[in-house]
Tab-separated table of C-alpha atoms in Angstrom:
chain	number	residue	atom	x	y	z
T	14	LYS	CA	-5.986	115.414	49.374
T	15	GLY	CA	-7.205	111.886	49.011
T	16	ARG	CA	-7.004	109.531	51.940
T	17	PRO	CA	-4.095	107.116	51.877
T	18	ARG	CA	-5.100	103.752	50.433
T	19	ILE	CA	-3.925	100.417	51.735
T	20	ALA	CA	-3.194	97.371	49.615
T	21	VAL	CA	-1.965	93.949	50.627
T	22	ILE	CA	1.038	92.975	48.530
T	23	THR	CA	2.686	89.577	49.086
T	24	GLY	CA	1.063	89.346	52.490
T	25	HIS	CA	2.160	92.812	53.701
T	26	ALA	CA	-0.025	95.870	54.009
T	27	ARG	CA	1.306	98.877	52.089
T	28	ALA	CA	-0.081	102.410	52.288
T	29	TYR	CA	0.037	104.600	49.185
T	30	THR	CA	-1.207	107.992	48.049
T	31	PRO	CA	-3.980	107.907	45.408
T	32	LYS	CA	-2.714	108.641	41.891
T	33	ALA	CA	-4.807	111.825	41.385
T	34	THR	CA	-3.546	113.286	44.666
T	35	ALA	CA	0.075	112.449	43.871
T	36	GLU	CA	-0.183	114.017	40.396
T	37	TRP	CA	-1.834	117.211	41.696
T	38	GLU	CA	0.728	117.537	44.482
T	39	SER	CA	3.603	117.035	42.037
T	40	ARG	CA	2.324	119.813	39.728
T	41	ALA	CA	1.667	122.104	42.699
T	42	VAL	CA	5.204	121.557	44.042
T	43	SER	CA	6.630	122.420	40.622
T	44	TYR	CA	4.642	125.695	40.390
T	45	LEU	CA	5.430	126.633	43.977
T	46	ARG	CA	9.178	126.007	43.538
T	47	GLN	CA	9.121	128.213	40.438
T	48	SER	CA	7.424	131.011	42.372
T	49	TRP	CA	9.505	130.675	45.546
T	50	GLY	CA	12.857	130.352	43.818
T	51	SER	CA	15.947	129.378	45.790
T	52	ARG	CA	14.973	131.101	49.035
T	53	ASP	CA	15.147	129.219	52.320
T	54	PRO	CA	11.978	127.909	53.974
T	55	LEU	CA	10.194	130.400	56.199
T	56	PRO	CA	11.293	129.914	59.819
T	57	CYS	CA	8.264	131.615	61.411
T	58	PRO	CA	4.511	131.219	61.878
T	59	VAL	CA	2.503	131.965	58.735
T	60	ALA	CA	-1.067	132.668	57.700
T	61	VAL	CA	-2.258	130.842	54.598
T	62	HIS	CA	-5.273	131.759	52.474
T	63	VAL	CA	-6.292	129.175	49.870
T	64	VAL	CA	-8.847	129.889	47.136
T	65	ALA	CA	-9.868	126.769	45.230
T	66	VAL	CA	-11.697	127.471	41.968
T	67	PHE	CA	-13.609	124.501	40.568
T	68	GLU	CA	-15.029	123.995	37.079
T	69	ARG	CA	-18.701	124.906	36.881
T	70	PRO	CA	-20.913	121.883	36.188
T	71	LEU	CA	-23.241	122.031	33.183
T	72	ARG	CA	-26.288	122.444	35.444
T	73	LEU	CA	-24.867	125.817	36.554
T	74	THR	CA	-24.089	127.183	33.096
T	75	THR	CA	-27.623	128.306	32.211
T	76	LYS	CA	-28.488	131.982	31.711
T	77	ARG	CA	-29.988	132.067	35.197
T	78	HIS	CA	-26.681	131.020	36.781
T	79	ALA	CA	-24.362	132.718	34.269
T	80	ALA	CA	-24.355	136.060	36.087
T	81	THR	CA	-23.775	134.499	39.519
T	82	MET	CA	-20.244	135.424	40.514
T	83	ASP	CA	-18.242	133.598	43.159
T	84	MET	CA	-20.812	130.834	43.597
T	85	PRO	CA	-19.789	128.655	46.574
T	86	HIS	CA	-18.631	125.107	45.903
T	87	VAL	CA	-20.214	122.971	48.629
T	88	THR	CA	-19.537	119.457	47.388
T	89	LYS	CA	-16.487	117.236	47.672
T	90	PRO	CA	-13.598	117.665	48.066
T	91	ASP	CA	-13.845	119.042	51.582
T	92	GLY	CA	-12.121	122.339	52.272
T	93	ASP	CA	-9.846	120.829	54.907
T	94	ASN	CA	-8.541	118.315	52.360
T	95	VAL	CA	-7.875	121.087	49.827
T	96	SER	CA	-5.937	123.138	52.382
T	97	LYS	CA	-4.064	120.038	53.588
T	98	ALA	CA	-2.923	119.285	50.024
T	99	ALA	CA	-1.811	122.910	49.528
T	100	LEU	CA	0.144	122.939	52.815
T	101	ASP	CA	1.816	119.603	52.021
T	102	ALA	CA	2.845	120.932	48.591
T	103	MET	CA	4.251	124.102	50.223
T	104	GLU	CA	6.334	121.975	52.588
T	105	LYS	CA	7.646	119.768	49.755
T	106	ALA	CA	8.420	122.880	47.674
T	107	GLY	CA	10.583	124.288	50.464
T	108	ILE	CA	8.397	127.279	51.348
T	109	LEU	CA	7.621	125.977	54.829
T	110	ALA	CA	9.954	123.938	56.986
T	111	ASN	CA	6.857	122.217	58.397
T	112	ASP	CA	3.194	122.703	57.598
T	113	SER	CA	2.481	123.025	61.325
T	114	GLN	CA	3.834	126.602	61.011
T	115	ALA	CA	0.454	127.597	59.552
T	116	HIS	CA	-1.381	129.095	62.510
T	117	ASP	CA	-4.149	130.756	60.475
T	118	VAL	CA	-5.498	128.758	57.533
T	119	ARG	CA	-8.455	130.007	55.510
T	120	ILE	CA	-10.086	128.213	52.625
T	121	VAL	CA	-12.542	129.456	50.020
T	122	LYS	CA	-14.084	126.985	47.576
T	123	ARG	CA	-16.047	128.374	44.662
T	124	TYR	CA	-17.048	127.652	41.103
T	125	ALA	CA	-15.219	129.375	38.266
T	126	ASN	CA	-16.744	132.557	36.920
T	127	ASN	CA	-17.289	132.988	33.166
T	128	GLY	CA	-13.976	132.699	31.326
T	129	GLU	CA	-12.083	131.654	34.471
T	130	GLN	CA	-10.073	128.444	34.602
T	131	PRO	CA	-10.117	126.039	37.562
T	132	ALA	CA	-7.137	126.740	39.820
T	133	VAL	CA	-5.845	126.846	43.367
T	134	HIS	CA	-4.491	130.185	44.564
T	135	VAL	CA	-2.332	130.282	47.695
T	136	MET	CA	-1.336	133.429	49.572
T	137	VAL	CA	1.126	133.226	52.453
T	138	THR	CA	1.720	136.086	54.879
T	139	TRP	CA	4.041	136.449	57.834
T	140	ALA	CA	5.267	139.255	60.035
T	141	ALA	CA	8.809	140.469	59.373
T	142	SER	CA	9.311	140.931	63.124
T	143	GLU	CA	8.426	137.271	63.733
T	144	MET	CA	10.928	136.194	61.084
T	145	GLU	CA	13.734	138.223	62.661
T	146	SER	CA	13.030	136.859	66.146
T	147	GLN	CA	13.115	133.250	64.853
T	148	GLN	CA	16.633	133.544	63.428
């Protein structure tokens, strides 16, 4: 999730979302809506586990690094920005009424293993008893 940018247009400051962030969020919302279907947003607290898989840079594709599975990704973007983008997309897709419902957020950032494509995987869990008591 890129930081909002500010531009001065005809003497007025305007904040906007960076293009790459807006495009990623739009695709994520589309995929999430497909997966969630026409169900209502969850009305209860949720736990969210995000696994962000990044493309391996050329320096890590040598034979020495080829066998290294689940190599941590410790460069930008920051994990909190990745999880923030995922939560915002979940809210826009109608899975969460508000992203503040996420009381337990975990993020894993790693490089792709051999043959694996870059992706963001999101798993949401909630207790059925909590859902019933919220209605």
